[in-house]
Amino acid sequence: MDLQLHRVTRLVRDYHATLPWKAIHIAGTNGKGTTAAYLSAFLHGKGVKVGRFNSPHLKYRHDCIVLNEQTVDKDLFLEVERLVKLRDSEAKLDSTSFELLTATAFEIFSQQKVDVAVVECGMGGRLDATNILLPEEVLCCAITGISLDHQDMLGDTLEKIAAEKAGIIKTGVPVVINSHNQKSVLSVLKARAAACGSPLSESTASDEEPLSRLSRSELAVGASSQENLAIATRVFEKLSQPGRFDVSPLTKADVVSAVAQVKQTWKGRLQWEDLARLATSQSTAERHCLLDGAHNKEGASRLRAYVDQVIAATPRPVVWIVAMSSGKDADEVLSQLIRNGDGVVACEFGDVDGMPWVKPHSAKDLIAIAATKTSGTTLTAPNPVSAVRAAFTHGPEDALVVIGGSLYLVGQVLRDLDKHA
């Protein structure tokens, strides 16, 4: 993968020396997308015309771009994408797929006259295509949880990865970081902020206002989601300071409304979904399954912690449906997810639209690793629908079926669900 900024800089800056909207720029290994979702919901609730750019897409290629909490119209997306590709061709830039996508998102935000766009890095930060944002265009930066992922591109230690993520910190622009990161990571982030003269705030999930006044039912589901919500509220606090951006401070009602909005619209993360219609039988019985795109050690650990909470409240066996991208450390992830006695069905997701370089890990290899973690039933299936059917057929009727290991797997299951509507 060719990580450089000169091509996307031309694609955007040849037409917008200064972007006509302000940005909130977010990097991190886990949680950056959820943090972005909370922030756009906050802004929308305040009447701000807001855009959001997430990476990767979930179900369909255009769903990574959101305008005022609605997925961008597909026809508008394709029209602007054609324009961006024409610019790329005329300038003979040969931009990457993600660079073209980033330029498309930025052009849509410009054409639709958003006030603020919440922009999530694709990978890393320093050389990520989104990092062509100028200091005067950015209201605040945020860096969420950092863990080992994409080591082949970002470095083989947490500190090296943190340095790449810290590359989004802009001179003089406030930055909010997740205080739950390891001390060595925090040191890297703080050093970068100091070098840039950027006011730095650490966010914790326990004491942010107005989060401390929310009931358990009003809070986000899962510890990581609560951390991301805390980061989002701290970022918004920076925005609402005098002279930064004309928006009133968050109230408890604002946060409760945004959490409800994100629970409803932000899919693929601790998502409960009835998958009964993917079964071959004509049974009308509901089969509510848990879907989460956990794809690295930290994400898998947090997913397992949530599963343990669920089965502690309602004891039942667990059956996993897993697929992973090629190149991921399957043993590391599966060691976090699987407990002895769990059932496992391994499968492979199909082609990922707009991301031809993404390939699935061999299901045969995944199940061989899974079989070393459990004495439960282990099976392979050729695709996600077959895997769901195998889990329903060969697993206990009362089993909690959990789909994880890759956001691409979750996205395909949701697309398959659309086809069976």
Tab-separated table of C-alpha atoms in Angstrom:
chain	number	residue	atom	x	y	z
A	1	MET	CA	0.000	0.000	0.000
A	2	ASP	CA	1.447	3.331	-1.128
A	3	LEU	CA	1.030	5.821	1.731
A	4	GLN	CA	1.854	9.303	0.442
A	5	LEU	CA	0.029	12.624	0.514
A	6	HIS	CA	1.034	14.357	-2.716
A	7	ARG	CA	-1.682	12.790	-4.871
A	8	VAL	CA	-4.643	13.439	-2.578
A	9	THR	CA	-3.277	16.914	-1.869
A	10	ARG	CA	-3.522	17.698	-5.580
A	11	LEU	CA	-6.982	16.112	-5.836
A	12	VAL	CA	-8.309	18.394	-3.108
A	13	ARG	CA	-6.114	21.512	-3.022
A	14	ASP	CA	-6.152	22.151	-6.767
A	15	TYR	CA	-9.843	22.947	-6.259
A	16	HIS	CA	-10.023	24.083	-2.620
A	17	ALA	CA	-7.036	26.038	-1.330
A	18	THR	CA	-8.965	26.230	1.917
A	19	LEU	CA	-11.901	23.922	2.567
A	20	PRO	CA	-15.225	25.735	3.134
A	21	TRP	CA	-15.974	23.673	6.246
A	22	LYS	CA	-14.315	22.909	9.550
A	23	ALA	CA	-13.143	19.458	10.603
A	24	ILE	CA	-12.830	17.292	13.665
A	25	HIS	CA	-10.053	14.803	12.915
A	26	ILE	CA	-9.941	11.428	14.686
A	27	ALA	CA	-7.278	8.709	14.744
A	28	GLY	CA	-6.838	5.552	16.807
A	29	THR	CA	-6.771	1.776	16.512
A	30	ASN	CA	-10.149	1.035	18.078
A	31	GLY	CA	-13.094	3.326	18.701
A	32	LYS	CA	-12.401	6.156	16.284
A	33	GLY	CA	-15.486	5.422	14.197
A	34	THR	CA	-17.758	5.229	17.226
A	35	THR	CA	-16.303	8.463	18.584
A	36	ALA	CA	-17.012	10.094	15.219
A	37	ALA	CA	-20.594	8.805	15.318
A	38	TYR	CA	-21.183	10.351	18.749
A	39	LEU	CA	-19.708	13.675	17.684
A	40	SER	CA	-21.789	13.947	14.528
A	41	ALA	CA	-24.892	13.061	16.539
A	42	PHE	CA	-24.034	15.801	19.069
A	43	LEU	CA	-23.571	18.367	16.306
A	44	HIS	CA	-26.698	17.346	14.428
A	45	GLY	CA	-28.684	17.600	17.651
A	46	LYS	CA	-27.472	21.187	18.021
A	47	GLY	CA	-28.705	22.085	14.540
A	48	VAL	CA	-25.252	22.123	12.941
A	49	LYS	CA	-25.076	20.977	9.327
A	50	VAL	CA	-22.665	18.081	9.737
A	51	GLY	CA	-20.908	15.516	7.593
A	52	ARG	CA	-19.088	12.368	8.658
A	53	PHE	CA	-16.486	10.229	6.910
A	54	ASN	CA	-15.802	6.770	8.316
A	55	SER	CA	-13.476	4.045	7.146
A	56	PRO	CA	-14.053	1.370	6.093
A	57	HIS	CA	-17.638	1.290	4.862
A	58	LEU	CA	-19.901	-1.306	6.432
A	59	LYS	CA	-22.466	-2.659	3.972
A	60	TYR	CA	-22.136	-0.522	0.858
A	61	ARG	CA	-19.278	1.578	-0.449
A	62	HIS	CA	-21.114	4.890	-0.151
A	63	ASP	CA	-22.268	4.352	3.449
A	64	CYS	CA	-18.923	5.663	4.734
A	65	ILE	CA	-20.177	9.203	3.994
A	66	VAL	CA	-22.991	10.629	6.117
A	67	LEU	CA	-24.803	13.969	5.846
A	68	ASN	CA	-26.883	15.118	8.790
A	69	GLU	CA	-27.045	11.556	10.160
A	70	GLN	CA	-28.246	10.096	6.851
A	71	THR	CA	-26.129	7.997	4.508
A	72	VAL	CA	-25.248	10.051	1.449
A	73	ASP	CA	-27.518	9.503	-1.536
A	74	LYS	CA	-25.918	6.851	-3.743
A	75	ASP	CA	-26.475	8.817	-6.945
A	76	LEU	CA	-24.812	11.902	-5.443
A	77	PHE	CA	-21.897	9.768	-4.294
A	78	LEU	CA	-21.413	8.241	-7.748
A	79	GLU	CA	-21.696	11.629	-9.457
A	80	VAL	CA	-19.023	13.203	-7.258
A	81	GLU	CA	-16.848	10.110	-7.457
A	82	ARG	CA	-16.903	10.356	-11.267
A	83	LEU	CA	-15.838	14.000	-11.005
A	84	VAL	CA	-12.958	13.124	-8.675
A	85	LYS	CA	-11.813	10.278	-10.914
A	86	LEU	CA	-11.890	12.629	-13.913
A	87	ARG	CA	-9.696	15.109	-12.037
A	88	ASP	CA	-7.341	12.276	-11.130
A	89	SER	CA	-7.139	11.125	-14.748
A	90	GLU	CA	-6.600	14.601	-16.182
A	91	ALA	CA	-3.783	15.278	-13.718
A	92	LYS	CA	-2.300	11.784	-14.288
A	93	LEU	CA	-2.085	11.233	-10.527
A	94	ASP	CA	-2.938	7.505	-10.369
A	95	SER	CA	-4.389	7.976	-6.886
A	96	THR	CA	-5.169	5.018	-4.647
A	97	SER	CA	-8.733	3.881	-3.963
A	98	PHE	CA	-8.728	5.431	-0.497
A	99	GLU	CA	-7.311	8.706	-1.779
A	100	LEU	CA	-10.109	8.882	-4.348
A	101	LEU	CA	-12.657	8.062	-1.652
A	102	THR	CA	-11.276	10.718	0.694
A	103	ALA	CA	-11.339	13.345	-2.050
A	104	THR	CA	-14.900	12.304	-2.892
A	105	ALA	CA	-15.991	12.740	0.723
A	106	PHE	CA	-14.315	16.146	0.999
A	107	GLU	CA	-15.902	17.301	-2.279
A	108	ILE	CA	-19.350	16.151	-1.155
A	109	PHE	CA	-18.960	18.058	2.110
A	110	SER	CA	-17.961	21.143	0.135
A	111	GLN	CA	-20.794	20.881	-2.384
A	112	GLN	CA	-23.386	20.193	0.319
A	113	LYS	CA	-22.111	23.139	2.378
A	114	VAL	CA	-21.682	21.356	5.684
A	115	ASP	CA	-20.523	23.475	8.610
A	116	VAL	CA	-18.442	20.732	10.225
A	117	ALA	CA	-17.226	17.333	9.034
A	118	VAL	CA	-16.141	14.641	11.463
A	119	VAL	CA	-13.307	12.853	9.681
A	120	GLU	CA	-11.990	9.436	10.710
A	121	CYS	CA	-8.533	8.357	9.582
A	122	GLY	CA	-8.416	5.250	7.463
A	123	MET	CA	-5.156	3.830	8.822
A	124	GLY	CA	-2.449	5.428	10.903
A	125	GLY	CA	-2.536	9.204	10.753
A	126	ARG	CA	0.678	10.863	9.654
A	127	LEU	CA	0.433	9.589	6.060
A	128	ASP	CA	-3.287	8.869	6.002
A	129	ALA	CA	-5.065	10.520	3.074
A	130	THR	CA	-7.290	12.488	5.462
A	131	ASN	CA	-4.235	14.202	6.920
A	132	ILE	CA	-4.162	16.894	4.255
A	133	LEU	CA	-6.363	18.943	6.585
A	134	LEU	CA	-4.723	22.259	7.506
A	135	PRO	CA	-4.437	23.517	11.095
A	136	GLU	CA	-6.799	26.411	10.363
A	137	GLU	CA	-9.412	23.945	9.069
A	138	VAL	CA	-9.409	21.711	12.157
A	139	LEU	CA	-11.404	22.560	15.272
A	140	CYS	CA	-10.077	19.689	17.361
A	141	CYS	CA	-8.198	16.396	16.988
A	142	ALA	CA	-8.902	13.230	18.946
A	143	ILE	CA	-6.926	10.035	19.424
A	144	THR	CA	-8.775	7.022	20.773
A	145	GLY	CA	-7.419	3.694	22.016
A	146	ILE	CA	-4.153	2.533	20.462
A	147	SER	CA	-3.179	-1.119	20.190
A	148	LEU	CA	-1.222	-3.367	17.849
A	149	ASP	CA	-2.706	-3.486	14.346
A	150	HIS	CA	-1.377	-2.991	10.813
A	151	GLN	CA	2.154	-3.506	12.152
A	152	ASP	CA	3.442	-4.072	8.622
A	153	MET	CA	2.522	-0.481	7.763
A	154	LEU	CA	2.652	1.418	11.059
A	155	GLY	CA	5.416	-0.240	13.067
A	156	ASP	CA	5.848	-3.243	15.308
A	157	THR	CA	5.536	-1.540	18.705
A	158	LEU	CA	2.804	0.465	20.386
A	159	GLU	CA	5.106	3.464	20.538
A	160	LYS	CA	5.785	3.410	16.783
A	161	ILE	CA	2.076	3.074	16.053
A	162	ALA	CA	1.309	5.902	18.488
A	163	ALA	CA	3.795	8.131	16.677
A	164	GLU	CA	1.963	7.491	13.389
A	165	LYS	CA	-1.419	8.236	14.966
A	166	ALA	CA	-0.004	11.372	16.604
A	167	GLY	CA	0.821	12.675	13.139
A	168	ILE	CA	-2.682	14.159	12.905
A	169	ILE	CA	-1.983	16.593	15.764
A	170	LYS	CA	-1.880	20.063	14.239
A	171	THR	CA	0.008	23.150	15.379
A	172	GLY	CA	-2.047	25.002	17.954
A	173	VAL	CA	-5.127	22.795	17.526
A	174	PRO	CA	-6.596	21.238	20.714
A	175	VAL	CA	-6.274	17.470	20.984
A	176	VAL	CA	-8.157	15.014	23.207
A	177	ILE	CA	-6.640	11.610	23.966
A	178	ASN	CA	-7.922	8.479	25.666
A	179	SER	CA	-6.282	8.296	29.101
A	180	HIS	CA	-6.757	4.504	29.162
A	181	ASN	CA	-3.896	4.094	26.693
A	182	GLN	CA	-0.653	2.622	28.009
A	183	LYS	CA	1.741	5.078	29.651
A	184	SER	CA	4.318	4.718	26.883
A	185	VAL	CA	1.634	5.588	24.324
A	186	LEU	CA	0.489	8.583	26.325
A	187	SER	CA	4.091	9.789	26.494
A	188	VAL	CA	4.388	9.714	22.688
A	189	LEU	CA	1.096	11.584	22.231
A	190	LYS	CA	1.958	14.185	24.852
A	191	ALA	CA	5.379	14.800	23.325
A	192	ARG	CA	3.866	15.389	19.893
A	193	ALA	CA	1.238	17.755	21.327
A	194	ALA	CA	3.910	19.707	23.195
A	195	ALA	CA	6.051	19.978	20.063
A	196	CYS	CA	3.054	21.339	18.138
A	197	GLY	CA	1.956	23.712	20.880
A	198	SER	CA	-1.386	21.925	20.932
A	199	PRO	CA	-3.490	22.107	24.123
A	200	LEU	CA	-3.952	18.501	25.262
A	201	SER	CA	-6.750	16.980	27.337
A	202	GLU	CA	-7.018	13.437	28.627
A	203	SER	CA	-10.451	11.861	28.646
A	204	THR	CA	-11.694	9.240	31.091
A	205	ALA	CA	-14.982	7.380	30.951
A	206	SER	CA	-15.845	7.937	34.607
A	207	ASP	CA	-15.798	11.644	35.296
A	208	GLU	CA	-16.763	13.478	32.111
A	209	GLU	CA	-19.642	15.916	32.382
A	210	PRO	CA	-22.485	15.326	31.714
A	211	LEU	CA	-21.750	11.573	31.558
A	212	SER	CA	-21.373	11.312	35.339
A	213	ARG	CA	-25.060	12.233	35.654
A	214	LEU	CA	-26.354	9.545	33.278
A	215	SER	CA	-28.034	6.369	34.480
A	216	ARG	CA	-26.753	2.958	33.392
A	217	SER	CA	-29.573	2.595	30.861
A	218	GLU	CA	-28.730	6.000	29.358
A	219	LEU	CA	-25.034	5.215	28.860
A	220	ALA	CA	-23.507	3.589	25.803
A	221	VAL	CA	-23.284	-0.220	25.785
A	222	GLY	CA	-19.862	-1.685	26.575
A	223	ALA	CA	-16.807	-0.239	28.310
A	224	SER	CA	-15.102	0.794	25.074
A	225	SER	CA	-18.203	2.615	23.840
A	226	GLN	CA	-18.323	4.536	27.116
A	227	GLU	CA	-14.677	5.542	26.648
A	228	ASN	CA	-15.457	6.721	23.127
A	229	LEU	CA	-18.489	8.635	24.347
A	230	ALA	CA	-16.304	10.325	26.965
A	231	ILE	CA	-13.781	11.370	24.301
A	232	ALA	CA	-16.592	12.765	22.164
A	233	THR	CA	-18.006	14.819	25.036
A	234	ARG	CA	-14.549	16.219	25.854
A	235	VAL	CA	-14.000	17.161	22.204
A	236	PHE	CA	-17.370	18.880	22.122
A	237	GLU	CA	-16.412	20.770	25.267
A	238	LYS	CA	-13.437	22.166	23.342
A	239	LEU	CA	-15.680	23.176	20.437
A	240	SER	CA	-18.088	25.066	22.659
A	241	GLN	CA	-15.399	27.211	24.259
A	242	PRO	CA	-15.659	30.920	23.376
A	243	GLY	CA	-14.031	31.751	20.044
A	244	ARG	CA	-13.718	28.135	18.865
A	245	PHE	CA	-17.078	27.315	17.291
A	246	ASP	CA	-20.514	28.821	17.773
A	247	VAL	CA	-22.342	25.990	19.550
A	248	SER	CA	-23.828	25.734	23.027
A	249	PRO	CA	-22.435	23.269	25.606
A	250	LEU	CA	-23.875	19.771	25.827
A	251	THR	CA	-26.669	19.053	28.260
A	252	LYS	CA	-27.628	15.702	29.725
A	253	ALA	CA	-30.602	15.608	27.333
A	254	ASP	CA	-28.253	16.191	24.372
A	255	VAL	CA	-26.099	13.218	25.354
A	256	VAL	CA	-29.050	10.902	26.017
A	257	SER	CA	-30.512	11.772	22.619
A	258	ALA	CA	-27.180	11.224	20.831
A	259	VAL	CA	-26.580	7.873	22.533
A	260	ALA	CA	-30.026	6.702	21.451
A	261	GLN	CA	-29.328	7.903	17.907
A	262	VAL	CA	-25.996	6.082	17.702
A	263	LYS	CA	-27.453	2.877	19.154
A	264	GLN	CA	-30.017	2.932	16.364
A	265	THR	CA	-27.814	3.885	13.416
A	266	TRP	CA	-24.207	2.886	14.176
A	267	LYS	CA	-24.112	-0.739	13.092
A	268	GLY	CA	-21.556	-3.513	13.279
A	269	ARG	CA	-20.420	-2.729	16.811
A	270	LEU	CA	-22.123	-4.728	19.573
A	271	GLN	CA	-25.131	-4.915	17.272
A	272	TRP	CA	-27.999	-7.268	18.041
A	273	GLU	CA	-29.783	-8.541	14.940
A	274	ASP	CA	-32.415	-11.182	14.254
A	275	LEU	CA	-30.839	-13.503	11.660
A	276	ALA	CA	-33.636	-16.068	11.557
A	277	ARG	CA	-34.468	-15.301	7.932
A	278	LEU	CA	-31.004	-16.457	6.866
A	279	ALA	CA	-31.871	-19.976	8.066
A	280	THR	CA	-33.026	-22.601	5.560
A	281	SER	CA	-36.025	-23.659	7.653
A	282	GLN	CA	-39.346	-21.822	7.559
A	283	SER	CA	-39.346	-21.343	11.314
A	284	THR	CA	-40.639	-17.969	12.425
A	285	ALA	CA	-38.758	-18.130	15.717
A	286	GLU	CA	-36.439	-15.173	16.186
A	287	ARG	CA	-32.680	-15.768	16.469
A	288	HIS	CA	-31.076	-12.650	17.862
A	289	CYS	CA	-27.330	-12.761	17.288
A	290	LEU	CA	-24.531	-10.414	18.303
A	291	LEU	CA	-22.415	-8.812	15.562
A	292	ASP	CA	-19.174	-6.938	16.149
A	293	GLY	CA	-16.305	-6.070	13.831
A	294	ALA	CA	-13.596	-6.806	16.425
A	295	HIS	CA	-10.517	-7.595	14.329
A	296	ASN	CA	-7.504	-7.177	16.622
A	297	LYS	CA	-6.449	-8.318	20.080
A	298	GLU	CA	-7.822	-5.323	21.958
A	299	GLY	CA	-11.140	-5.327	20.113
A	300	ALA	CA	-11.506	-9.078	20.578
A	301	SER	CA	-10.767	-8.815	24.296
A	302	ARG	CA	-13.464	-6.197	24.740
A	303	LEU	CA	-15.976	-8.188	22.704
A	304	ARG	CA	-15.321	-11.258	24.852
A	305	ALA	CA	-15.796	-9.199	28.017
A	306	TYR	CA	-19.193	-8.070	26.742
A	307	VAL	CA	-20.172	-11.645	25.793
A	308	ASP	CA	-19.218	-12.771	29.299
A	309	GLN	CA	-21.517	-10.105	30.750
A	310	VAL	CA	-24.374	-11.312	28.560
A	311	ILE	CA	-24.030	-14.980	29.463
A	312	ALA	CA	-23.516	-14.156	33.137
A	313	ALA	CA	-26.941	-12.517	33.102
A	314	THR	CA	-28.517	-15.299	31.004
A	315	PRO	CA	-26.362	-18.457	31.098
A	316	ARG	CA	-26.155	-20.200	27.734
A	317	PRO	CA	-23.569	-21.739	25.412
A	318	VAL	CA	-21.690	-19.588	22.888
A	319	VAL	CA	-21.172	-20.302	19.197
A	320	TRP	CA	-18.786	-18.080	17.244
A	321	ILE	CA	-18.950	-17.336	13.530
A	322	VAL	CA	-15.551	-15.975	12.555
A	323	ALA	CA	-13.744	-14.707	9.489
A	324	MET	CA	-10.634	-12.573	9.336
A	325	SER	CA	-8.620	-10.597	6.842
A	326	SER	CA	-5.500	-12.223	5.498
A	327	GLY	CA	-2.427	-11.043	7.367
A	328	LYS	CA	-4.149	-10.624	10.716
A	329	ASP	CA	-2.783	-12.538	13.712
A	330	ALA	CA	-5.562	-15.123	13.894
A	331	ASP	CA	-4.173	-16.925	16.932
A	332	GLU	CA	-3.969	-13.668	18.869
A	333	VAL	CA	-7.562	-12.702	18.082
A	334	LEU	CA	-9.109	-16.160	18.524
A	335	SER	CA	-7.302	-16.609	21.841
A	336	GLN	CA	-9.205	-13.587	23.121
A	337	LEU	CA	-12.583	-14.612	21.739
A	338	ILE	CA	-12.861	-18.342	22.358
A	339	ARG	CA	-13.273	-20.175	25.668
A	340	ASN	CA	-13.158	-23.942	26.081
A	341	GLY	CA	-16.546	-25.409	25.231
A	342	ASP	CA	-17.498	-22.696	22.744
A	343	GLY	CA	-18.594	-23.749	19.289
A	344	VAL	CA	-16.878	-22.169	16.277
A	345	VAL	CA	-17.806	-21.900	12.606
A	346	ALA	CA	-15.107	-20.385	10.392
A	347	CYS	CA	-15.898	-18.931	6.983
A	348	GLU	CA	-14.552	-16.486	4.399
A	349	PHE	CA	-16.083	-13.182	3.364
A	350	GLY	CA	-16.296	-12.269	-0.321
A	351	ASP	CA	-14.842	-9.400	-2.335
A	352	VAL	CA	-14.927	-6.020	-0.601
A	353	ASP	CA	-16.309	-3.322	-2.904
A	354	GLY	CA	-13.671	-0.697	-3.663
A	355	MET	CA	-10.994	-2.514	-1.652
A	356	PRO	CA	-9.600	-5.222	-3.945
A	357	TRP	CA	-6.502	-5.665	-1.793
A	358	VAL	CA	-8.551	-7.021	1.137
A	359	LYS	CA	-8.566	-10.817	1.108
A	360	PRO	CA	-9.997	-13.291	3.642
A	361	HIS	CA	-7.954	-15.585	5.835
A	362	SER	CA	-8.330	-19.257	4.963
A	363	ALA	CA	-11.310	-20.735	6.851
A	364	LYS	CA	-9.465	-24.040	7.038
A	365	ASP	CA	-6.538	-22.376	8.794
A	366	LEU	CA	-8.833	-20.426	11.129
A	367	ILE	CA	-10.676	-23.529	12.273
A	368	ALA	CA	-7.401	-25.369	12.854
A	369	ILE	CA	-6.394	-22.582	15.248
A	370	ALA	CA	-9.860	-22.463	16.835
A	371	ALA	CA	-9.786	-26.205	17.483
A	372	THR	CA	-6.792	-25.693	19.795
A	373	LYS	CA	-8.867	-23.291	21.950
A	374	THR	CA	-12.017	-25.340	22.551
A	375	SER	CA	-13.408	-28.823	22.900
A	376	GLY	CA	-16.664	-27.635	21.381
A	377	THR	CA	-17.872	-28.250	17.845
A	378	THR	CA	-15.699	-26.668	15.150
A	379	LEU	CA	-16.817	-26.386	11.529
A	380	THR	CA	-15.991	-24.547	8.330
A	381	ALA	CA	-18.472	-22.985	5.921
A	382	PRO	CA	-17.891	-21.563	2.439
A	383	ASN	CA	-19.543	-18.194	3.127
A	384	PRO	CA	-21.242	-16.199	5.904
A	385	VAL	CA	-24.818	-17.336	5.141
A	386	SER	CA	-23.739	-20.969	5.223
A	387	ALA	CA	-21.923	-20.249	8.484
A	388	VAL	CA	-25.057	-18.802	10.072
A	389	ARG	CA	-27.039	-21.833	8.969
A	390	ALA	CA	-24.378	-24.188	10.321
A	391	ALA	CA	-24.383	-22.369	13.669
A	392	PHE	CA	-28.161	-22.662	13.893
A	393	THR	CA	-28.207	-26.298	12.770
A	394	HIS	CA	-25.265	-27.725	14.707
A	395	GLY	CA	-25.249	-25.438	17.742
A	396	PRO	CA	-27.574	-25.664	20.747
A	397	GLU	CA	-30.956	-24.014	20.188
A	398	ASP	CA	-30.390	-21.637	23.093
A	399	ALA	CA	-26.837	-20.711	22.055
A	400	LEU	CA	-25.677	-17.121	21.851
A	401	VAL	CA	-24.387	-16.816	18.282
A	402	VAL	CA	-21.675	-14.165	17.975
A	403	ILE	CA	-20.290	-12.987	14.634
A	404	GLY	CA	-16.860	-11.347	14.799
A	405	GLY	CA	-13.266	-11.178	13.659
A	406	SER	CA	-13.786	-8.737	10.803
A	407	LEU	CA	-15.971	-5.760	9.952
A	408	TYR	CA	-16.013	-7.105	6.385
A	409	LEU	CA	-17.668	-10.284	7.678
A	410	VAL	CA	-20.278	-8.274	9.588
A	411	GLY	CA	-20.931	-6.101	6.541
A	412	GLN	CA	-21.512	-9.122	4.313
A	413	VAL	CA	-23.921	-10.671	6.831
A	414	LEU	CA	-25.909	-7.430	6.883
A	415	ARG	CA	-25.958	-7.279	3.069
A	416	ASP	CA	-27.115	-10.907	2.965
A	417	LEU	CA	-29.842	-10.002	5.435
A	418	ASP	CA	-31.006	-7.237	3.069
A	419	LYS	CA	-31.186	-9.775	0.233
A	420	HIS	CA	-33.372	-12.078	2.342
A	421	ALA	CA	-35.746	-9.316	3.456
